[in-house]
Coordinates of C-alpha atoms and ligand atoms in Angstrom, one line a residue:
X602 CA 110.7 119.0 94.3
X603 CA 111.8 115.3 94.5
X604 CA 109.9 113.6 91.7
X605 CA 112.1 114.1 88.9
X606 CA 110.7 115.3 85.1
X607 CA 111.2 111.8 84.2
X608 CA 109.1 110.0 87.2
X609 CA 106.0 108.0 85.6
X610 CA 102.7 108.6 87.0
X611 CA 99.7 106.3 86.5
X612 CA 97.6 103.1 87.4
X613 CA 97.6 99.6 87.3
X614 CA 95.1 96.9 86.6
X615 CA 95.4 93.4 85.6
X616 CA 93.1 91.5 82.9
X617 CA 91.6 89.0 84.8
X618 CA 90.0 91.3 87.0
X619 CA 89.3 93.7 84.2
X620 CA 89.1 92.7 80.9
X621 CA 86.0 90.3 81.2
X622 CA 85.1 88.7 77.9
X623 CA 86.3 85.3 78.7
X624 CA 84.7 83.3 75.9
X625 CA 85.0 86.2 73.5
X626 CA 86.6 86.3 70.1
X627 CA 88.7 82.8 70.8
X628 CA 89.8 83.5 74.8
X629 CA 90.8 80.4 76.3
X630 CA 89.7 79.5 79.7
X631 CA 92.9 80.7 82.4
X632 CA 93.2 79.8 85.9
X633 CA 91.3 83.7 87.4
X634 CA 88.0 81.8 85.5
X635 CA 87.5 79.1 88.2
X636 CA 87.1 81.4 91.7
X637 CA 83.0 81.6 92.2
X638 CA 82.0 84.5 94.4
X639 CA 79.9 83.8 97.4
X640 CA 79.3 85.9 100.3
X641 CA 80.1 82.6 102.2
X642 CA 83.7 82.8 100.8
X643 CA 85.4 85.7 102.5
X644 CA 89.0 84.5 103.1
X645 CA 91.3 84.3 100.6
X646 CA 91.9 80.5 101.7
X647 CA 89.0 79.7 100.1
X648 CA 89.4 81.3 97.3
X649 CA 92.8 82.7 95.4
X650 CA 95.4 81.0 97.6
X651 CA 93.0 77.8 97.5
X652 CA 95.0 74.5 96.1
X653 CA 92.8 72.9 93.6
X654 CA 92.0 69.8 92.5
X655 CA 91.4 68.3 88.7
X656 CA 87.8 67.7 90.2
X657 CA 87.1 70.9 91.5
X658 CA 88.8 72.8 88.1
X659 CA 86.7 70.6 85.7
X660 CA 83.6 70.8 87.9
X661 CA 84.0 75.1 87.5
X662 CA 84.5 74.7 84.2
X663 CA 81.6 73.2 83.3
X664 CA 79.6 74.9 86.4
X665 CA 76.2 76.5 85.0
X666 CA 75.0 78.1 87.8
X667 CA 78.0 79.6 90.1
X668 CA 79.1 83.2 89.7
X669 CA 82.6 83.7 88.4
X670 CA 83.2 87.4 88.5
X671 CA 86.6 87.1 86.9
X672 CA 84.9 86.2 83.8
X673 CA 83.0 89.3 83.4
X674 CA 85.3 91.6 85.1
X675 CA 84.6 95.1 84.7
X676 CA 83.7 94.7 81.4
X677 CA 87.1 96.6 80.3
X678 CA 86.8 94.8 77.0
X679 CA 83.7 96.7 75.6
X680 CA 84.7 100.1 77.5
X681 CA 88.3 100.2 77.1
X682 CA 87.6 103.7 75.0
X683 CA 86.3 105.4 78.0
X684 CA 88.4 103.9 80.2
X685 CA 91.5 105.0 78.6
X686 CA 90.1 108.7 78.0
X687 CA 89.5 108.8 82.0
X688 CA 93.5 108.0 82.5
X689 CA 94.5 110.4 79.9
X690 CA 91.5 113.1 81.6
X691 CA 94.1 111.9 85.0
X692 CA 96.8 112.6 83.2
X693 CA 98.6 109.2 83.7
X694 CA 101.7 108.5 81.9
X695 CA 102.4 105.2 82.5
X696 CA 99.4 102.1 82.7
X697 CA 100.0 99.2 84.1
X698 CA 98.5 96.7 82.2
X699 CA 98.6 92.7 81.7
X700 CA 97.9 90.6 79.2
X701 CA 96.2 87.5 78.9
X702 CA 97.9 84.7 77.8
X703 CA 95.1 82.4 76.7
X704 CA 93.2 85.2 74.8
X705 CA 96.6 85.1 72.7
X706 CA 97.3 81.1 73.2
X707 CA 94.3 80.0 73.8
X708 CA 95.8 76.4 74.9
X709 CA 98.9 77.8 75.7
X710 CA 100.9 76.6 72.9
X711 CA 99.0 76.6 70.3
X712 CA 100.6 76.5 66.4
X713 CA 99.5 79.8 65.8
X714 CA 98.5 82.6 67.9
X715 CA 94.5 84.1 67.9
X716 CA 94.9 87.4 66.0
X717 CA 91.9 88.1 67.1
X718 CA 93.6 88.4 71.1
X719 CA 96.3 90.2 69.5
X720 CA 93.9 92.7 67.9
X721 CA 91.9 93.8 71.0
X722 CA 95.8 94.4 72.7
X723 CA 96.8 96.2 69.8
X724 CA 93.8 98.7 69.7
X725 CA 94.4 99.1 73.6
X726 CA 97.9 99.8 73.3
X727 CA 97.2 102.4 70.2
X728 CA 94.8 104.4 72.4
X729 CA 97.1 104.6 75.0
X730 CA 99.8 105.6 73.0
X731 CA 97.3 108.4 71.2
X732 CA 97.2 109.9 74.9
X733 CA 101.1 109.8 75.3
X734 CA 100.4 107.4 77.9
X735 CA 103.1 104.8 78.0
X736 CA 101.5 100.9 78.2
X737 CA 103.9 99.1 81.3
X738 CA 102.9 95.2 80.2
X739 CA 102.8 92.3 82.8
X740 CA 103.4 89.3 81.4
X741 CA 101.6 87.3 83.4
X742 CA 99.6 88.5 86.5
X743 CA 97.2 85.7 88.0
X744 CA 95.8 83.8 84.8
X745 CA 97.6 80.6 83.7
X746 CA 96.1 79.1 80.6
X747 CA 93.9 76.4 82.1
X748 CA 94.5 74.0 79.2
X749 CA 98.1 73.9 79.8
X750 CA 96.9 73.2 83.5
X751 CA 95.5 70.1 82.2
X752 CA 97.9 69.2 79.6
X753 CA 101.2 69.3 81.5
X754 CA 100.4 70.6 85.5
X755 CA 101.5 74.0 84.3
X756 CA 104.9 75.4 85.6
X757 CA 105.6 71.7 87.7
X758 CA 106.2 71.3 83.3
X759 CA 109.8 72.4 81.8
X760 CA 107.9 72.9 78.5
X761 CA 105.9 75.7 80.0
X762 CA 109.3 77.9 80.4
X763 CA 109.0 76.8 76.4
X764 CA 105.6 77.7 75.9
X765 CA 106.1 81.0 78.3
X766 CA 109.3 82.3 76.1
X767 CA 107.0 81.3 72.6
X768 CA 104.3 83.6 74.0
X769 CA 106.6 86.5 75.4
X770 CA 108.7 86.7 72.7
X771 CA 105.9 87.4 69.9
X772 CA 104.6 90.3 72.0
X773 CA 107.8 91.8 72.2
X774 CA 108.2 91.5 68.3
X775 CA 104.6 92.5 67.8
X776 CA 104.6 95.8 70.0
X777 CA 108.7 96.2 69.7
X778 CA 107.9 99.7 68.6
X779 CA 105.1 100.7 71.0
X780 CA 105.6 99.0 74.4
X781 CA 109.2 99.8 76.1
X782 CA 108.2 98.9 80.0
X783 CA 107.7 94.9 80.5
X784 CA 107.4 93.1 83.6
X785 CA 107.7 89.6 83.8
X786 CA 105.1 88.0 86.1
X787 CA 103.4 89.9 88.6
X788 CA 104.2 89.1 92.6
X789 CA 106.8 86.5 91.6
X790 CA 107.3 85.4 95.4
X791 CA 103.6 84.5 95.8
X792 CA 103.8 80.8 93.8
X793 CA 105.0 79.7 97.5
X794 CA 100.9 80.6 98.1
X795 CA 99.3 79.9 94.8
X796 CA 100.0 76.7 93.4
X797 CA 97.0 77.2 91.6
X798 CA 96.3 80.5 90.4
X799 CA 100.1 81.8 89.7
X800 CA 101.6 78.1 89.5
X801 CA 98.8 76.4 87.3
X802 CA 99.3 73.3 89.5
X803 CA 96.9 70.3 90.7
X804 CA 98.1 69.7 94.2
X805 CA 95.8 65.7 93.3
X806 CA 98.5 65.5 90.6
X807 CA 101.6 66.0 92.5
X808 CA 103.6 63.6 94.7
X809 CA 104.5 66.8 96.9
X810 CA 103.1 69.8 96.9
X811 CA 105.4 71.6 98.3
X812 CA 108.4 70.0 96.5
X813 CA 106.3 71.4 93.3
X814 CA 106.1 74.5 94.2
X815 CA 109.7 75.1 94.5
X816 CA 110.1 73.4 90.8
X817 CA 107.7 75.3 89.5
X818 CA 109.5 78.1 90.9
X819 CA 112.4 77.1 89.2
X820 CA 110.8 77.0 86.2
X821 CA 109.2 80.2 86.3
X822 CA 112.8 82.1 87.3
X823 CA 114.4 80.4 83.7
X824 CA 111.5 81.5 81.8
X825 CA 111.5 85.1 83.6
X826 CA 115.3 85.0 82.4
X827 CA 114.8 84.1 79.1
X828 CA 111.8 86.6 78.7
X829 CA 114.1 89.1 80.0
X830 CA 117.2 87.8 77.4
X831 CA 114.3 88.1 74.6
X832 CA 113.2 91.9 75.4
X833 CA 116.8 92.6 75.5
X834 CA 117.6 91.5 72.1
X835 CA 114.2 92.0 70.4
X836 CA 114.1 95.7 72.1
X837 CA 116.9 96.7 73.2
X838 CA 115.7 100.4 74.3
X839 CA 113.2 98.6 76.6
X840 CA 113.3 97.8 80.6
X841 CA 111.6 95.0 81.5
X842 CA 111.1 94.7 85.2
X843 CA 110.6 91.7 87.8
X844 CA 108.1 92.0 90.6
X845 CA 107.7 90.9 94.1
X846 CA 105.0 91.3 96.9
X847 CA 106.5 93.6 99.3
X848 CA 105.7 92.4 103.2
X849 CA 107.4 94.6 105.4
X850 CA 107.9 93.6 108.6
X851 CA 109.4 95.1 111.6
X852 CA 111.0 92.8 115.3
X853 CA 107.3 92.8 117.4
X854 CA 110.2 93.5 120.6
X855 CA 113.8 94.2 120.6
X856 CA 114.9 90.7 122.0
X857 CA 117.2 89.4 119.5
X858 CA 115.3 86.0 118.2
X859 CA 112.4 89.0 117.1
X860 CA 115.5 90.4 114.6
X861 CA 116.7 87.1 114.0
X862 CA 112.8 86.0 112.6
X863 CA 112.5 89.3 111.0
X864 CA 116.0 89.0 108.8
X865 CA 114.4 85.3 108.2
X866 CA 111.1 86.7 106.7
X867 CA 112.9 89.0 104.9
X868 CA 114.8 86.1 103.3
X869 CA 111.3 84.4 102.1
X870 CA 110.2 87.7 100.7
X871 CA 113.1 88.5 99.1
X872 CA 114.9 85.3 97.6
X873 CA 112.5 84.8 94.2
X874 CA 113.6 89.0 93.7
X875 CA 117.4 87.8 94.4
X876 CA 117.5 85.3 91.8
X877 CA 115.9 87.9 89.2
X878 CA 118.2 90.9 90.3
X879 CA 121.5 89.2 90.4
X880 CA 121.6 86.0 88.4
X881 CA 121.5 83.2 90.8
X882 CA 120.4 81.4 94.3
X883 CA 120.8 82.9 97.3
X884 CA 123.1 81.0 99.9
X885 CA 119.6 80.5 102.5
X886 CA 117.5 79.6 99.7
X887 CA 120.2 76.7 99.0
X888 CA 120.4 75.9 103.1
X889 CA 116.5 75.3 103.2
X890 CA 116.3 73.3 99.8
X891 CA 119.6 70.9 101.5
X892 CA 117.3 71.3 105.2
X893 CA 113.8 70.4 103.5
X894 CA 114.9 67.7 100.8
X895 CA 113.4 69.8 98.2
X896 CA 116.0 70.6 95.8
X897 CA 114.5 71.2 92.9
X898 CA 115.9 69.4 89.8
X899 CA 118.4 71.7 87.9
X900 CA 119.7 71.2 84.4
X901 CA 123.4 72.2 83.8
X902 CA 122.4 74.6 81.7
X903 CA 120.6 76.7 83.9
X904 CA 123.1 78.7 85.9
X905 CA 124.0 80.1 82.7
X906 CA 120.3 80.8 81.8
X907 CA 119.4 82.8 85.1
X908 CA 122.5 84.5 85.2
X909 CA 121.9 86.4 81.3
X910 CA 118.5 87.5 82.1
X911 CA 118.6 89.5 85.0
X912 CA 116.2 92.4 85.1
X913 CA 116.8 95.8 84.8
X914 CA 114.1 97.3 87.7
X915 CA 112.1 96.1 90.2
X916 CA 109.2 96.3 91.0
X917 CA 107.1 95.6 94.1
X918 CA 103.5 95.9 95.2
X919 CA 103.2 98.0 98.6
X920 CA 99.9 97.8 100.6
X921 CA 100.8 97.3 104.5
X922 CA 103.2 95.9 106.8
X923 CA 103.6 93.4 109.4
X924 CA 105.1 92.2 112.7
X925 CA 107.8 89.3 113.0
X926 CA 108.6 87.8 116.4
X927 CA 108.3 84.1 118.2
X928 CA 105.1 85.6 121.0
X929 CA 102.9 83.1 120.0
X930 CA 99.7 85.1 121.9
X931 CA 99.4 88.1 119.9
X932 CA 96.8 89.6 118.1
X933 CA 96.6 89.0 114.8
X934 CA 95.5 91.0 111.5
X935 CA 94.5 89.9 107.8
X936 CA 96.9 91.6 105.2
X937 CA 97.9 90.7 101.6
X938 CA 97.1 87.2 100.5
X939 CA 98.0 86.2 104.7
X940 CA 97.6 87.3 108.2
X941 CA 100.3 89.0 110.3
X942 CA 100.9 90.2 114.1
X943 CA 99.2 93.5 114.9
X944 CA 100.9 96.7 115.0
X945 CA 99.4 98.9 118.2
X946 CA 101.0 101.9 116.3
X947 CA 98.9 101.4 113.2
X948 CA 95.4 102.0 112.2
X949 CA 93.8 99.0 109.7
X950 CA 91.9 99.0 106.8
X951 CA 88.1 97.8 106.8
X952 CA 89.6 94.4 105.6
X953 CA 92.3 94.5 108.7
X954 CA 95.3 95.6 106.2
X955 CA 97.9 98.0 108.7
X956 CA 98.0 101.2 106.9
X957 CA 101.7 102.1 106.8
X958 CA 102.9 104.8 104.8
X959 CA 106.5 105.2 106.3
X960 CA 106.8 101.3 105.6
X961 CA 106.7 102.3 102.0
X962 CA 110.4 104.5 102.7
X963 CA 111.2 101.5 105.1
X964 CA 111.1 98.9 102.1
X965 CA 112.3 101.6 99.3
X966 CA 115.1 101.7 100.9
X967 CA 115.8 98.7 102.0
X968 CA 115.2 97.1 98.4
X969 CA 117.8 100.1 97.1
X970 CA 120.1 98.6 99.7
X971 CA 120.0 95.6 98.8
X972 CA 119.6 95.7 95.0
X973 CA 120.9 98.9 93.8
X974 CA 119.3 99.1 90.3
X975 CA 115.7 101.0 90.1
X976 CA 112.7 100.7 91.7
X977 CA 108.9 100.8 90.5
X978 CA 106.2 100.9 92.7
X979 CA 103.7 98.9 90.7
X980 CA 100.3 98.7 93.4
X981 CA 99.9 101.0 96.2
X982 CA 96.0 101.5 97.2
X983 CA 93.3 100.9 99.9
X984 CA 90.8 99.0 99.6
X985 CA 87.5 100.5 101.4
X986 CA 83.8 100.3 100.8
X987 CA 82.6 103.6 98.9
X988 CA 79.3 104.9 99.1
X989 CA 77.6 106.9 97.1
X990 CA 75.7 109.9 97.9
X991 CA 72.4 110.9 96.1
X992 CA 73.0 113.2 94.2
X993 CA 76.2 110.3 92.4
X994 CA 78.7 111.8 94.9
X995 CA 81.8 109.1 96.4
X996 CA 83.4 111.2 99.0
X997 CA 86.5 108.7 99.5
X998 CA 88.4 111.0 101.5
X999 CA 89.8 108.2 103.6
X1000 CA 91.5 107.1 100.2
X1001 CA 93.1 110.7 99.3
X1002 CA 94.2 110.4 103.0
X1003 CA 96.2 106.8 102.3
X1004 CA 97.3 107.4 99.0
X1005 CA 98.7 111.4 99.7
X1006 CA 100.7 109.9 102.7
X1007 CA 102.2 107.3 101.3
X1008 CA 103.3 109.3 98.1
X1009 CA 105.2 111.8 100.5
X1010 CA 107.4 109.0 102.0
X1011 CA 107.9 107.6 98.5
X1012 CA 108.6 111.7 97.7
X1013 CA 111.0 111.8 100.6
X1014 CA 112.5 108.2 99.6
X1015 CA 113.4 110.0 96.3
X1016 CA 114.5 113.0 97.9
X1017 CA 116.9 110.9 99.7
X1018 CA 118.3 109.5 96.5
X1019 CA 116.4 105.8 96.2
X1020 CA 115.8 106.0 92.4
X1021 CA 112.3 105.3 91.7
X1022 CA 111.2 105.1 87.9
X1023 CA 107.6 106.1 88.8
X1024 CA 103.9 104.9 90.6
X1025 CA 100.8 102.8 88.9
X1026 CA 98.2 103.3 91.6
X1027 CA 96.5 99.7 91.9
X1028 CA 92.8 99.6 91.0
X1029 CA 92.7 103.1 89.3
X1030 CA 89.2 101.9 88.6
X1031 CA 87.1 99.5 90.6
X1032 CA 87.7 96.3 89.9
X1033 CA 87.5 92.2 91.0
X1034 CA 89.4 91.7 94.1
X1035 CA 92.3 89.1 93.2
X1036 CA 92.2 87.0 96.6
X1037 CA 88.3 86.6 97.3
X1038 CA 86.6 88.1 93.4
X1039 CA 84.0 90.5 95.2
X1040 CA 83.6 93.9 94.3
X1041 CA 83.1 95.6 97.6
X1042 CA 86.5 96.4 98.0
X1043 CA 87.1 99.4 96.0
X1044 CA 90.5 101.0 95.0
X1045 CA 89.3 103.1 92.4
X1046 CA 89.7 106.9 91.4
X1047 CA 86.6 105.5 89.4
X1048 CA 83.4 104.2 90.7
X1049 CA 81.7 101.1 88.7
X1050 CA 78.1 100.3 89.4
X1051 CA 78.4 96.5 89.7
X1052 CA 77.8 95.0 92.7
X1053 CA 79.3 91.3 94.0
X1054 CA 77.1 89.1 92.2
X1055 CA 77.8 91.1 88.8
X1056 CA 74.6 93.4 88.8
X1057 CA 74.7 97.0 87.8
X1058 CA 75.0 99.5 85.2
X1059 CA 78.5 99.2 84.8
X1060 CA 78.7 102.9 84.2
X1061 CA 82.4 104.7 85.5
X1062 CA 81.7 107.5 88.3
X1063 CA 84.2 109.8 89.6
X1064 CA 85.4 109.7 93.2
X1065 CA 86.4 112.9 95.3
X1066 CA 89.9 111.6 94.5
X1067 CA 90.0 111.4 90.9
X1068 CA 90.3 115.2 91.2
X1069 CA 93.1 114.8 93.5
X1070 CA 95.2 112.3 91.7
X1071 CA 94.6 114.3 88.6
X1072 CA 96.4 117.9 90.7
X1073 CA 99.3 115.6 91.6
X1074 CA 100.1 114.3 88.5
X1075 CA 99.5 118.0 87.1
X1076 CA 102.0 119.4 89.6
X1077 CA 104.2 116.1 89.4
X1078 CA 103.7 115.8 93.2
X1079 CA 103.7 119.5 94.2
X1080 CA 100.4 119.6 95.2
X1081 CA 101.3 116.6 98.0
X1082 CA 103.4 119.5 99.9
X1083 CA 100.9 122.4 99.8
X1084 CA 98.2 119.8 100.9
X1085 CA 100.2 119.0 103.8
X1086 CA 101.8 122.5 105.2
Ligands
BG6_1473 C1 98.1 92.3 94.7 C2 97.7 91.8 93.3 O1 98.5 91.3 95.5 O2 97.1 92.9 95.5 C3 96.5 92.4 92.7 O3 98.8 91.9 92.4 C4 95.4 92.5 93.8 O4 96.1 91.6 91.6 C5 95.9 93.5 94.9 O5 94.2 92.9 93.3 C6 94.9 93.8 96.0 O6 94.5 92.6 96.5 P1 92.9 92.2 96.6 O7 92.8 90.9 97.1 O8 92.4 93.2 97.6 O9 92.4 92.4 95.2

């Protein structure tokens, strides 16, 4: 039996695409609030990894007629009772949750905090807890407050690391006794895509965008540090993780520029998770800031600063992998958040993702390689269109299928001695897609009757794999092997 006693099962979800409520009880407006759905909008271009304008935030803002699914999201914040009772009827033991920053700030830095945020987290985090299921906190996961966008360009500020710390440090005093799993900000490596949305940038108010984004970088490594430094001191039994989007990606031929590329995206992927694991720059992240120019300013203090607050885990989200190598004329596929070379050894996804499951042992490895400390897989899911049947069945079998073979590879990775602290499933429910806000593409165990432009009853449904993920959990994986002999 790999998966030890210990091994955390559960799902993961993030507030922006769940929580709706965006006006509610004092919420500030946050950067997820902005992204319209349209069936015109279907790449991720447009939408999520879109740089945008003071123009084009204020002109959302104030938009009467678009459709912003973000802000209504699933609705979590009116059926968070039910919700919760389905993960404890799963059996979870861990959920992966984030919190919103403006519902707490609702400017960001506000001189007090809105107790009326705090309240809705607390009651969340109490039910979990009645369930013995353990609350895993992101920090930050895809909402910037969007005053703070305004005020001070978001992370291009130093005072956001300021404002960040404020904000972290009174929910680690607030839930010091309840919550002992933190991560930092979700996808850290994916600001190099998102000035926006994880950056809380104007690319009209910058003199270089990309020069930004590696400041705002910078910015967000101290305050992931000093998060990190808090938790220690304010709780010291906790772990508080970082997290990276995990891109595998394998030569497309054995000619040796194809490894040489590959080791080179490896580098990209990998250097924000450096910084966080072991306390400073990594020697090719230096070369390409002295190559590019873009340097990005560095006060004395900060070596210091990112070498105390190095994490104790890491996570990673997991969904597909890629092909590196210099053949300009081959195919290509969508993936997460970008496109990549196609793999003639690997089946796709409805939205073009390659479905890899031994690329989960691949990077579980190679991440214990390189890092040594403990691993989390924080997202792992596929995202397919579910149908369902007359009579309220959703046979996703398709789904069992994914998410059974990738958790043998991750049970083989552990029988092979990769430490791995335990598995949120991403989307245990339906939910908003991050990169292009429909809600076609389903992840769920649990079916929600809303459709793209926000209609439905909103009611939960269970899938054919709710069952499923509920016998794993119950056999703490066993039921993966007699499935598959
Ligand atoms: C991850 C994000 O990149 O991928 C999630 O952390 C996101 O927020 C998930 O939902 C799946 O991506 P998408 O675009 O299909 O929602």
């Amino acid at each position: 039996m790999p998966f030890p006693d210990t091994f955390l099962w559960g799902g993961a979800t993030s507030a922006s695409q769940i929580e709706g409520a965006f006006d509610r009880d004092g919420r500030g407006m946050s950067t997820a609030d902005v992204f319209p759905y349209h069936e015109k909008i279907t790449d991720p271009r447009q939408s999520m990894l879109k740089a945008m304008t003071r123009a084009e935030v204020k002109a959302a803002m104030e938009d009467q007629t678009g459709f912003y699914p973000k802000r209504i999201g699933i609705d979590f914040y009116h059926h968070y009772e039910e919700d919760i009772a389905l993960m404890a009827e799963l059996g979870f033991t861990v959920y992966r949750m984030s919190i919103s920053w403006s519902r707490i700030f609702p400017n960001g830095d506000d001189p007090i905090p809105n107790e009326a945020g705090l309240a809705f987290y607390d009651q969340v985090i109490d039910t979990c807890l009645s369930y013995g299921i353990a609350p895993l906190i992101t920090l930050s996961h895809y909402d910037f407050p969007l005053a703070l966008t305004l005020k001070q360009n978001g992370w291009l500020s130093r005072k956001t690391v300021d404002d960040f710390v404020r904000y972290a440090s009174l929910l680690f005093e607030r839930y010091k006794d309840k919550v002992k799993y933190w991560v930092t900000f979700n996808e850290f490596n994916i600001i190099s895509l998102t000035p926006f949305i994880s950056g809380g940038m104007l690319a009209d108010q910058v003199a270089d965008l990309e020069a930004a984004k590696h400041q705002a970088a910078h910015h967000q490594l101290l305050a992931s540090s000093l998060a990190v430094a808090a938790c220690h001191r304010i709780i010291p039994d906790a772990k508080i993780g970082g997290m990276i989007a995990r891109f595998e990606s394998y030569p497309e031929t054995c000619a040796p520029e194809d490894s040489l590329l590959t080791i080179q995206n490896d580098q990209k992927n990998f250097a924000y998770a450096d910084v966080m694991v072991k306390g400073s720059y990594p020697n090719y992240l230096l070369q390409t800031w002295a190559e590019t120019g873009l340097t990005p300013v560095l006060a004395p203090e900060d070596v210091a600063i990112l070498k105390e607050g190095c994490v104790d885990f890491l996570g990673f989200s997991y969904y597909m992998s890629g092909l590196s190598g210099t053949d300009k004329t081959t195919e290509k596929t969508a993936g997460n958040l970008g496109y990549t070379k196609k793999n003639p050894y690997l089946k796709t996804s409805e939205w073009g993702w390659q479905i890899d499951p031994v690329g989960l042992r691949v990077t579980l490895h190679k991440l214990y390689d390189r890092y040594g400390i403990p691993l989390f897989v924080l997202e792992n899911g596929l995202g397919a269109r579910d149908t369902v049947s007359a009579d309220g069945e959703i046979e996703d079998t398709y789904r069992i299928a994914y998410l059974s073979a990738h958790l043998r590879e991750l049970g083989k990775a552990l029988d092979e001695r990769v430490p791995v602290l335990g598995y949120t499933l991403w989307g245990w429910i339906d939910l908003i897609s991050a990169s292009t806000s429909e809600m076609s593409k389903r992840y769920g165990l649990v079916y929600v009757d809303q459709d793209d432009y926000g209609q439905g009853s909103q009611k939960r449904l269970k899938k054919k794999s709710f069952a499923w993920y509920q016998a794993v959990i119950a056999s703490n994986g066993k039921s993966l092997e007699e499935a598959h002999t």
